[in-house]
Short mmCIF file of C-alpha atoms in Angstrom, two decimals:
data_model
loop_
_atom_site.label_atom_id
_atom_site.label_comp_id
_atom_site.label_asym_id
_atom_site.label_seq_id
_atom_site.Cartn_x
_atom_site.Cartn_y
_atom_site.Cartn_z
CA MET A 12 -28.72 8.42 5.02
CA LYS A 13 -27.34 8.31 8.57
CA SER A 14 -29.72 7.78 11.45
CA ARG A 15 -29.49 9.34 14.90
CA PHE A 16 -28.52 5.87 16.09
CA VAL A 17 -25.41 5.86 13.91
CA LEU A 18 -24.36 9.35 14.97
CA GLY A 19 -24.91 8.37 18.56
CA ALA A 20 -22.86 5.25 18.06
CA VAL A 21 -20.05 7.33 16.56
CA SER A 22 -20.07 9.66 19.57
CA ALA A 23 -20.08 6.75 21.98
CA MET A 24 -17.23 5.04 20.19
CA LEU A 25 -15.21 8.26 20.13
CA ALA A 26 -15.66 8.58 23.88
CA CYS A 27 -14.31 5.06 24.20
CA VAL A 28 -11.35 5.97 22.01
CA GLN A 29 -10.51 9.00 24.12
CA SER A 30 -10.65 6.88 27.26
CA ALA A 31 -8.63 4.07 25.69
CA TYR A 32 -6.05 6.53 24.41
CA ALA A 33 -5.67 8.17 27.80
CA VAL A 34 -4.92 4.87 29.53
CA GLN A 35 -3.06 3.33 26.62
CA ALA A 36 0.11 2.78 28.64
CA ALA A 37 -1.83 0.64 31.11
CA ASP A 38 -3.85 -1.28 28.52
CA PRO A 39 -4.07 -4.84 29.86
CA THR A 40 -4.42 -6.22 26.32
CA GLU A 41 -1.17 -4.70 25.08
CA PRO A 42 1.06 -7.65 26.11
CA GLN A 43 -0.99 -10.09 24.01
CA PHE A 44 -0.77 -7.70 21.04
CA ARG A 45 2.98 -7.43 21.45
CA ALA A 46 3.28 -11.22 21.53
CA LEU A 47 1.15 -11.62 18.40
CA TYR A 48 3.07 -8.86 16.58
CA LYS A 49 6.44 -10.34 17.57
CA GLU A 50 5.47 -13.84 16.42
CA LEU A 51 4.20 -12.55 13.08
CA VAL A 52 7.23 -10.34 12.42
CA GLU A 53 9.69 -13.06 13.39
CA THR A 54 8.05 -15.60 11.07
CA ASN A 55 10.10 -15.27 7.89
CA THR A 56 7.72 -14.70 4.98
CA THR A 57 10.15 -13.79 2.20
CA LEU A 58 9.55 -15.56 -1.10
CA SER A 59 13.03 -17.07 -1.14
CA ALA A 60 13.19 -18.67 2.30
CA GLY A 61 10.00 -18.01 4.23
CA SER A 62 6.45 -19.28 4.56
CA CYS A 63 3.32 -17.16 4.57
CA THR A 64 1.41 -20.39 5.18
CA LEU A 65 3.17 -20.86 8.51
CA ALA A 66 2.47 -17.26 9.50
CA ALA A 67 -1.21 -17.67 8.61
CA GLU A 68 -1.41 -20.89 10.63
CA ARG A 69 0.07 -19.17 13.68
CA ILE A 70 -2.45 -16.32 13.49
CA ALA A 71 -5.29 -18.83 13.03
CA ALA A 72 -4.13 -20.64 16.17
CA ARG A 73 -4.33 -17.42 18.18
CA LEU A 74 -7.83 -16.72 16.87
CA LYS A 75 -8.92 -20.24 17.73
CA THR A 76 -7.58 -19.84 21.26
CA ALA A 77 -9.62 -16.62 21.53
CA GLY A 78 -12.77 -18.58 20.72
CA PHE A 79 -13.12 -18.56 16.93
CA PRO A 80 -14.62 -21.85 15.72
CA ASP A 81 -12.95 -23.76 12.90
CA ALA A 82 -15.91 -22.91 10.65
CA ASP A 83 -14.92 -19.22 10.76
CA LEU A 84 -11.21 -19.78 10.08
CA HIS A 85 -10.34 -20.46 6.45
CA LEU A 86 -6.70 -21.32 5.77
CA TYR A 87 -5.98 -21.57 2.05
CA ALA A 88 -3.05 -22.36 -0.22
CA ASP A 89 -2.77 -23.07 -3.90
CA PRO A 90 -1.27 -26.57 -4.33
CA ALA A 91 1.35 -25.15 -6.68
CA HIS A 92 2.39 -22.61 -4.04
CA PRO A 93 2.22 -24.44 -0.69
CA LYS A 94 4.25 -21.85 1.24
CA GLU A 95 2.33 -18.85 -0.09
CA GLY A 96 -0.96 -19.47 1.64
CA GLY A 97 -3.07 -17.15 3.74
CA LEU A 98 -6.02 -16.85 6.08
CA VAL A 99 -9.56 -15.51 5.95
CA ALA A 100 -11.18 -15.15 9.39
CA ILE A 101 -14.83 -14.21 9.88
CA LEU A 102 -16.60 -12.59 12.83
CA PRO A 103 -20.31 -12.99 12.00
CA GLY A 104 -22.51 -9.91 12.23
CA ARG A 105 -25.92 -9.69 13.87
CA ASP A 106 -27.69 -8.20 10.82
CA PRO A 107 -27.89 -10.67 7.90
CA LYS A 108 -28.87 -7.83 5.54
CA ALA A 109 -25.77 -5.73 6.32
CA LYS A 110 -22.89 -6.39 3.90
CA ALA A 111 -19.58 -7.44 5.36
CA ILE A 112 -16.53 -5.22 5.86
CA LEU A 113 -13.17 -6.68 4.83
CA LEU A 114 -9.91 -6.00 6.69
CA LEU A 115 -7.04 -6.69 4.28
CA ALA A 116 -3.30 -6.96 4.90
CA HIS A 117 -0.45 -8.81 3.23
CA ILE A 118 1.94 -10.85 5.37
CA ASP A 119 4.75 -11.42 2.87
CA VAL A 120 7.80 -9.15 3.10
CA VAL A 121 10.62 -7.89 0.90
CA GLU A 122 13.87 -9.86 0.93
CA ALA A 123 16.43 -8.87 3.59
CA LYS A 124 20.09 -9.94 3.89
CA ARG A 125 21.51 -10.24 7.40
CA GLU A 126 24.94 -9.03 6.31
CA ASP A 127 23.46 -5.73 5.13
CA TRP A 128 21.44 -4.96 8.26
CA VAL A 129 22.65 -3.55 11.58
CA ARG A 130 20.35 -6.01 13.37
CA ASP A 131 18.97 -9.43 12.44
CA PRO A 132 16.09 -8.50 10.09
CA PHE A 133 13.97 -11.39 11.38
CA THR A 134 14.33 -10.64 15.09
CA LEU A 135 12.08 -7.90 16.42
CA VAL A 136 14.22 -5.37 18.29
CA GLU A 137 12.81 -2.52 20.36
CA GLU A 138 15.35 0.25 20.58
CA ASP A 139 15.21 4.04 21.00
CA GLY A 140 11.43 4.08 20.79
CA LYS A 141 11.32 2.07 17.57
CA PHE A 142 10.63 -1.52 16.51
CA TYR A 143 13.21 -2.72 13.98
CA ALA A 144 12.72 -5.73 11.68
CA ARG A 145 11.76 -6.61 8.13
CA GLY A 146 8.00 -6.25 8.06
CA ALA A 147 7.88 -4.28 11.32
CA LEU A 148 5.89 -1.79 9.29
CA ASP A 149 5.13 -3.16 5.82
CA ASP A 150 2.66 -4.75 6.26
CA LYS A 151 2.80 -6.84 9.40
CA ALA A 152 1.97 -3.85 11.59
CA GLN A 153 -1.51 -3.57 10.11
CA ALA A 154 -1.90 -7.34 9.80
CA ALA A 155 -1.14 -7.70 13.51
CA ILE A 156 -3.58 -4.91 14.40
CA TRP A 157 -6.38 -6.56 12.40
CA ALA A 158 -5.75 -9.97 14.00
CA ASP A 159 -5.46 -8.43 17.46
CA SER A 160 -8.75 -6.58 16.99
CA LEU A 161 -10.56 -9.78 16.06
CA VAL A 162 -9.10 -11.48 19.14
CA ARG A 163 -10.25 -8.61 21.36
CA PHE A 164 -13.71 -8.44 19.76
CA LYS A 165 -14.18 -12.14 20.49
CA GLN A 166 -12.88 -11.76 24.05
CA GLU A 167 -15.20 -8.80 24.62
CA GLY A 168 -18.17 -10.74 23.29
CA TYR A 169 -18.69 -7.97 20.73
CA LYS A 170 -21.15 -8.82 17.97
CA PRO A 171 -20.97 -6.23 15.17
CA ARG A 172 -23.93 -5.25 13.02
CA HIS A 173 -21.86 -5.92 9.90
CA THR A 174 -19.92 -9.15 9.56
CA LEU A 175 -16.20 -8.48 9.83
CA LYS A 176 -13.81 -10.42 7.61
CA MET A 177 -10.03 -10.42 7.76
CA ALA A 178 -7.89 -11.55 4.82
CA LEU A 179 -4.17 -12.04 5.39
CA THR A 180 -2.57 -12.66 2.01
CA CYS A 181 0.78 -13.43 0.41
CA GLY A 182 2.49 -12.19 -2.76
CA GLU A 183 2.00 -8.43 -2.64
CA GLU A 184 5.72 -7.68 -2.57
CA THR A 185 6.91 -9.80 -5.51
CA ALA A 186 5.94 -9.20 -9.12
CA GLY A 187 5.49 -12.48 -10.94
CA ALA A 188 4.80 -14.48 -7.79
CA PHE A 189 1.52 -16.06 -6.68
CA ASN A 190 -0.76 -13.37 -5.27
CA GLY A 191 -3.22 -14.37 -2.57
CA ALA A 192 -5.53 -11.38 -2.95
CA GLU A 193 -5.91 -12.00 -6.67
CA TRP A 194 -6.43 -15.74 -6.06
CA LEU A 195 -9.20 -15.06 -3.56
CA THR A 196 -11.07 -12.76 -5.96
CA LYS A 197 -10.97 -15.44 -8.65
CA ASN A 198 -11.35 -18.64 -6.63
CA ARG A 199 -13.00 -17.89 -3.26
CA ARG A 200 -14.82 -14.62 -3.85
CA GLU A 201 -17.58 -15.62 -1.41
CA LEU A 202 -15.03 -15.64 1.44
CA ILE A 203 -14.03 -12.01 0.94
CA ASP A 204 -17.16 -10.48 -0.58
CA ALA A 205 -17.81 -7.19 1.18
CA ALA A 206 -19.30 -3.73 0.87
CA TYR A 207 -15.76 -2.35 0.98
CA ALA A 208 -12.29 -3.17 2.29
CA LEU A 209 -9.84 -1.36 4.56
CA ASN A 210 -6.20 -1.80 3.61
CA GLU A 211 -2.71 -0.30 3.79
CA GLY A 212 -1.69 2.58 1.50
CA ALA A 213 -2.15 5.69 3.64
CA GLY A 214 -1.65 6.96 7.16
CA GLY A 215 -0.32 9.86 9.19
CA GLU A 216 2.55 12.08 8.13
CA LEU A 217 5.19 13.41 10.54
CA ASN A 218 7.56 16.19 9.53
CA ALA A 219 11.30 16.10 10.18
CA ALA A 220 10.74 17.50 13.67
CA GLY A 221 8.25 14.76 14.53
CA LYS A 222 5.19 17.01 14.37
CA ARG A 223 1.96 15.47 13.04
CA VAL A 224 1.15 17.11 9.71
CA SER A 225 -1.77 15.18 8.24
CA MET A 226 -3.81 12.00 8.21
CA THR A 227 -4.50 10.58 4.76
CA VAL A 228 -7.09 8.20 3.37
CA GLN A 229 -6.18 6.41 0.16
CA ALA A 230 -8.82 6.44 -2.55
CA GLY A 231 -7.26 4.88 -5.63
CA GLU A 232 -3.75 3.85 -6.53
CA LYS A 233 -1.46 3.49 -9.46
CA VAL A 234 -0.66 0.12 -10.98
CA ALA A 235 2.94 -1.03 -11.37
CA GLN A 236 3.88 -2.32 -14.82
CA ASN A 237 7.24 -3.32 -16.27
CA TYR A 238 8.19 -2.92 -19.93
CA ARG A 239 11.27 -4.28 -21.67
CA LEU A 240 13.16 -2.23 -24.23
CA GLU A 241 15.22 -4.46 -26.50
CA VAL A 242 17.53 -3.84 -29.42
CA ILE A 243 18.94 -6.80 -31.41
CA ASN A 244 21.92 -6.32 -33.72
CA ARG A 245 24.21 -8.58 -35.75
CA GLY A 246 27.19 -7.14 -33.85
CA GLY A 247 30.75 -7.61 -35.06
CA HIS A 248 34.36 -6.90 -34.11
CA SER A 249 34.92 -3.90 -31.85
CA SER A 250 37.83 -2.78 -34.08
CA ARG A 251 35.27 -1.98 -36.80
CA PRO A 252 32.67 0.22 -35.03
CA VAL A 253 29.52 1.31 -36.87
CA LYS A 254 26.79 3.75 -35.93
CA ASP A 255 24.16 1.01 -35.92
CA ASN A 256 25.02 -0.03 -32.36
CA ALA A 257 22.49 -1.75 -30.07
CA ILE A 258 23.72 0.07 -26.98
CA TYR A 259 23.52 3.47 -28.71
CA HIS A 260 19.98 2.77 -29.88
CA LEU A 261 19.02 1.79 -26.34
CA ALA A 262 20.77 4.80 -24.81
CA GLY A 263 18.91 7.11 -27.16
CA ALA A 264 15.62 5.49 -26.23
CA LEU A 265 16.31 5.87 -22.52
CA GLU A 266 17.19 9.52 -22.94
CA LYS A 267 13.88 10.15 -24.70
CA ILE A 268 11.95 8.35 -21.94
CA GLN A 269 13.76 10.45 -19.36
CA GLY A 270 12.52 13.58 -21.06
CA TYR A 271 8.97 12.41 -21.66
CA GLU A 272 6.14 13.57 -19.40
CA PHE A 273 2.80 11.79 -19.37
CA PRO A 274 -0.32 13.99 -19.35
CA ILE A 275 -1.41 15.46 -16.02
CA GLN A 276 -4.52 13.79 -14.56
CA LEU A 277 -6.47 14.26 -11.34
CA THR A 278 -8.79 12.10 -9.28
CA ASP A 279 -11.05 13.23 -6.46
CA GLY A 280 -8.39 11.89 -4.10
CA SER A 281 -5.46 13.82 -5.58
CA LYS A 282 -7.52 16.99 -6.03
CA GLY A 283 -8.65 16.81 -2.40
CA TYR A 284 -5.06 16.27 -1.31
CA LEU A 285 -3.79 19.30 -3.22
CA ASN A 286 -6.46 21.58 -1.79
CA ALA A 287 -5.86 20.37 1.77
CA MET A 288 -2.07 20.36 1.57
CA ALA A 289 -2.11 23.89 0.15
CA LYS A 290 -3.48 25.13 3.48
CA ILE A 291 -0.67 23.37 5.35
CA GLU A 292 1.99 24.74 3.00
CA LEU A 293 0.57 28.25 3.32
CA ALA A 294 0.62 28.02 7.12
CA ALA A 295 4.25 26.90 6.89
CA GLY A 296 5.13 30.00 4.86
CA HIS A 297 5.40 28.29 1.49
CA LYS A 298 3.01 30.54 -0.39
CA GLU A 299 4.39 29.83 -3.87
CA VAL A 300 3.92 26.08 -3.45
CA ALA A 301 0.49 26.54 -1.87
CA ASP A 302 -0.67 28.76 -4.73
CA ALA A 303 0.67 26.26 -7.27
CA MET A 304 -1.24 23.41 -5.60
CA LEU A 305 -4.50 25.33 -5.76
CA THR A 306 -3.83 26.23 -9.38
CA VAL A 307 -3.14 22.61 -10.39
CA ALA A 308 -6.31 21.47 -8.61
CA LYS A 309 -8.32 23.92 -10.75
CA ASN A 310 -6.28 23.84 -13.95
CA PRO A 311 -4.03 20.79 -14.41
CA SER A 312 -2.82 22.13 -17.75
CA ASP A 313 -0.93 24.99 -16.05
CA GLU A 314 2.64 23.83 -16.73
CA LYS A 315 4.32 26.35 -14.43
CA ALA A 316 2.17 25.36 -11.45
CA VAL A 317 2.69 21.65 -12.17
CA SER A 318 6.45 22.22 -12.30
CA THR A 319 6.42 24.06 -8.97
CA VAL A 320 4.47 21.29 -7.24
CA SER A 321 6.60 18.53 -8.77
CA ASN A 322 9.88 20.23 -7.85
CA ALA A 323 8.70 20.75 -4.27
CA SER A 324 8.27 16.99 -3.73
CA PRO A 325 8.80 13.95 -5.97
CA SER A 326 5.83 12.32 -4.22
CA TRP A 327 3.53 15.19 -5.17
CA GLY A 328 4.74 15.15 -8.75
CA ALA A 329 4.25 11.39 -9.02
CA MET A 330 0.65 11.74 -7.86
CA LEU A 331 -0.24 13.87 -10.89
CA HIS A 332 0.34 11.44 -13.76
CA THR A 333 1.73 8.15 -15.00
CA THR A 334 5.48 7.88 -14.46
CA CYS A 335 8.08 5.62 -16.09
CA VAL A 336 11.70 5.16 -15.09
CA ALA A 337 14.58 2.91 -16.13
CA THR A 338 15.49 0.45 -13.38
CA MET A 339 17.74 -2.23 -14.95
CA LEU A 340 20.21 -2.56 -17.86
CA ASP A 341 21.71 -5.57 -19.66
CA ALA A 342 23.81 -5.20 -22.80
CA GLY A 343 26.66 -6.75 -24.78
CA HIS A 344 28.35 -10.14 -24.61
CA ALA A 345 32.10 -9.42 -24.76
CA THR A 346 34.43 -6.49 -24.11
CA ASN A 347 35.93 -6.76 -27.61
CA ALA A 348 32.71 -7.20 -29.60
CA LEU A 349 29.97 -4.94 -30.83
CA PRO A 350 26.80 -5.60 -28.82
CA GLN A 351 24.34 -8.04 -30.34
CA ARG A 352 21.65 -7.32 -27.76
CA ALA A 353 20.83 -4.47 -25.39
CA ARG A 354 17.95 -4.46 -22.91
CA ALA A 355 16.49 -2.18 -20.28
CA ASN A 356 13.63 -2.55 -17.84
CA ILE A 357 11.25 0.37 -17.58
CA ASN A 358 9.10 0.43 -14.44
CA CYS A 359 5.93 2.45 -14.86
CA ARG A 360 3.36 3.48 -12.27
CA ILE A 361 0.18 3.86 -14.26
CA PHE A 362 -2.55 6.34 -13.37
CA PRO A 363 -5.92 4.79 -12.42
CA GLY A 364 -8.05 3.90 -15.42
CA VAL A 365 -5.20 4.05 -17.97
CA THR A 366 -4.45 0.77 -19.74
CA GLN A 367 -1.04 -0.89 -19.96
CA GLU A 368 -1.27 -0.85 -23.76
CA THR A 369 -1.90 2.90 -23.80
CA VAL A 370 1.33 3.40 -21.87
CA ARG A 371 3.26 1.04 -24.14
CA GLN A 372 2.10 2.93 -27.21
CA ALA A 373 3.14 6.22 -25.57
CA LEU A 374 6.64 4.82 -24.96
CA VAL A 375 6.90 3.64 -28.58
CA LYS A 376 5.90 7.07 -29.82
CA ALA A 377 8.27 8.89 -27.46
CA ILE A 378 11.23 6.67 -28.46
CA ASP A 379 10.45 6.95 -32.18
CA ASP A 380 13.04 4.36 -33.19
CA PRO A 381 11.91 1.16 -35.00
CA ALA A 382 15.10 -0.58 -33.87
CA VAL A 383 13.85 -0.48 -30.26
CA LYS A 384 11.21 -3.06 -29.41
CA VAL A 385 8.91 -2.22 -26.47
CA GLU A 386 7.39 -5.27 -24.81
CA THR A 387 4.82 -5.39 -22.02
CA LEU A 388 5.95 -7.85 -19.35
CA GLU A 389 3.70 -9.72 -16.93
CA ILE A 390 0.45 -7.89 -16.14
CA ARG A 391 -0.40 -8.36 -12.45
CA GLY A 392 -3.93 -7.04 -12.55
CA GLU A 393 -6.43 -4.69 -14.07
CA ASN A 394 -6.12 -0.95 -13.71
CA SER A 395 -9.50 0.21 -12.48
CA PRO A 396 -10.86 3.68 -11.60
CA PRO A 397 -10.55 4.73 -7.94
CA PRO A 398 -13.43 3.99 -5.57
CA ALA A 399 -15.85 6.77 -4.61
CA LEU A 400 -14.72 8.62 -1.50
CA THR A 401 -17.98 8.88 0.42
CA ARG A 402 -18.84 10.66 3.67
CA ALA A 403 -19.59 7.25 5.18
CA ILE A 404 -15.88 6.46 4.78
CA MET A 405 -14.40 9.89 5.55
CA GLU A 406 -16.52 11.13 8.45
CA PRO A 407 -15.53 8.43 10.98
CA VAL A 408 -11.84 8.96 10.14
CA GLU A 409 -12.20 12.72 10.56
CA LYS A 410 -13.92 12.42 13.94
CA MET A 411 -11.54 9.76 15.24
CA THR A 412 -8.50 11.79 14.16
CA ALA A 413 -9.89 14.95 15.77
CA LYS A 414 -10.40 13.08 19.04
CA LEU A 415 -6.98 11.47 19.16
CA TRP A 416 -4.92 14.17 17.49
CA PRO A 417 -6.79 17.52 17.62
CA GLY A 418 -5.94 19.88 14.79
CA VAL A 419 -4.51 17.25 12.42
CA PRO A 420 -6.31 17.56 9.07
CA VAL A 421 -7.66 14.51 7.26
CA MET A 422 -7.24 14.45 3.50
CA PRO A 423 -7.69 11.99 0.65
CA ILE A 424 -4.70 10.80 -1.33
CA LEU A 425 -4.00 8.95 -4.55
CA GLN A 426 -1.33 6.35 -3.78
CA SER A 427 1.60 6.58 -6.20
CA GLY A 428 2.65 3.08 -5.25
CA ALA A 429 0.61 -0.07 -5.58
CA THR A 430 -1.08 -2.41 -3.11
CA ASP A 431 -3.29 -5.49 -3.27
CA GLY A 432 -6.19 -3.06 -3.41
CA GLN A 433 -5.84 -3.15 -7.19
CA PHE A 434 -7.23 -6.69 -7.26
CA LEU A 435 -10.16 -5.94 -4.97
CA ASN A 436 -11.11 -2.71 -6.72
CA ALA A 437 -11.05 -4.51 -10.06
CA ALA A 438 -13.29 -7.23 -8.57
CA GLY A 439 -15.87 -4.68 -7.46
CA ILE A 440 -14.89 -4.38 -3.79
CA PRO A 441 -14.07 -0.70 -3.15
CA THR A 442 -10.82 -0.59 -1.19
CA TYR A 443 -9.53 2.28 0.95
CA GLY A 444 -6.13 2.76 2.54
CA ILE A 445 -6.53 3.65 6.22
CA SER A 446 -3.95 2.87 8.91
CA GLY A 447 -3.83 5.59 11.56
CA ILE A 448 -0.07 5.00 11.81
CA PHE A 449 2.12 8.11 11.66
CA LEU A 450 5.38 7.84 9.72
CA THR A 451 8.48 9.98 9.47
CA PRO A 452 9.53 11.42 6.07
CA ASP A 453 11.72 8.36 5.38
CA LEU A 454 8.61 6.13 5.65
CA GLY A 455 10.34 3.86 8.13
CA ASN A 456 12.82 2.63 5.50
CA ILE A 457 10.20 0.28 4.06
CA HIS A 458 11.74 -2.04 1.44
CA GLY A 459 15.16 -0.80 2.59
CA LEU A 460 17.74 -1.49 5.27
CA ASN A 461 16.79 -1.45 8.95
CA GLU A 462 13.04 -1.06 8.44
CA TYR A 463 11.33 0.35 11.53
CA ILE A 464 8.14 1.72 13.03
CA GLY A 465 7.77 4.02 16.02
CA VAL A 466 6.46 2.13 19.05
CA GLN A 467 4.13 5.02 19.91
CA SER A 468 2.89 5.22 16.32
CA LEU A 469 2.11 1.50 16.31
CA MET A 470 0.28 1.56 19.62
CA GLU A 471 -1.72 4.65 18.69
CA GLY A 472 -2.58 3.12 15.33
CA ARG A 473 -3.84 0.04 17.16
CA VAL A 474 -6.22 2.17 19.26
CA PHE A 475 -7.32 4.16 16.21
CA LEU A 476 -8.10 1.17 13.98
CA HIS A 477 -9.72 -0.96 16.66
CA GLU A 478 -12.30 1.68 17.49
CA LEU A 479 -12.67 2.92 13.91
CA VAL A 480 -13.64 -0.58 12.78
CA LYS A 481 -16.32 -0.61 15.49
CA VAL A 482 -17.79 2.60 14.08
CA TYR A 483 -17.86 1.22 10.56
CA ALA A 484 -19.28 -2.07 11.84
CA GLU A 485 -22.32 -0.27 13.31
CA GLN A 486 -23.14 1.98 10.34
CA ASN A 487 -26.46 1.73 8.54
#
């Protein structure tokens, strides 16, 4: 139950936000944030050639300069993965009975080839109101904001009621690689134990015209899982073709997967999103889509409504169920021989709470061909139910959004992608995606060429998160 003190604290913090937002351009702390952000982005943290450990050490050095003692800075690295280390920093709270709040961000980035990019992907370039670089958005923007907030809290002499912890981790972007978030849950749980965690996975949405459409809060996410389809055949000479062909078996299997739809499922997050987005679609004149969204939220078995929503946006359709898609092919050994082996990779995004084996069995049944073997590849983590979306989480976001961006609705969302939140949720630390950063429909080209983030979006997100964390840090 909230006390009058908490509500008063929220109001006071919101007043601070409004003031900070109004003078944002003259913020005397912005240069130090820009320097921290630039250093982090320009530290190569790709798996092939970079070092998350170096990036973590550089952030730790900045925190130490700000006044953090060594006892509150925990650099870690698995001996088998010396360049994939990370950092846990702790700002002790004043109430020993109040559970900590964890600020999570990954500092590794997707590979980027200089010859493919317009600009050097590991040099931060500010151009046309945007920051360009690999990791400018995913996820070094939020990592830099968290680190900057801890620096500013220490400089301000702020002592939160709840202890604040920041975990900067490596390995989120590469399946099969060492994952820092998972390692911490299994090896140093005491460092990151918290009432809940704030992470990437949601944010603000801009339409094609640059208008703010919504602010989302992630409650739950899908889990990525790869499966291998394989057909083995004795082969033979290509001049003597037979119907029992490995490639044909595989092609038939892929066609069946293409046509298979997993059952529709809803969480509180996706249901809330549909109901809220329906109002936006109706206001935009898209009554058919709006009606379909409301129908799906009430009756997910309505196939016509599901089809309308899915056709309106691939992202909306993906939110409604497990999805599987072919992503890689490998078949044959010679141009003049019948194939002896044919393989395909199927990448699935599994709905919260559904097991990897359940999905594998569904693929086997859909393919219905004993010649096609379906194998589950590396399992990165458990698939756990989404965390409860409480008013204690939502209300501060709603009030902060209303103060900074009046009229922008706040809505929950089920993330169709996957983040390191899967490891924390499975370990019993409820994890929510909250960023306050508005993105264009192309999502800043994350994972693609010429990744970028709007300078204004980044600076506004910095104000939003800094003050939002203060609100959470004072809650009862």
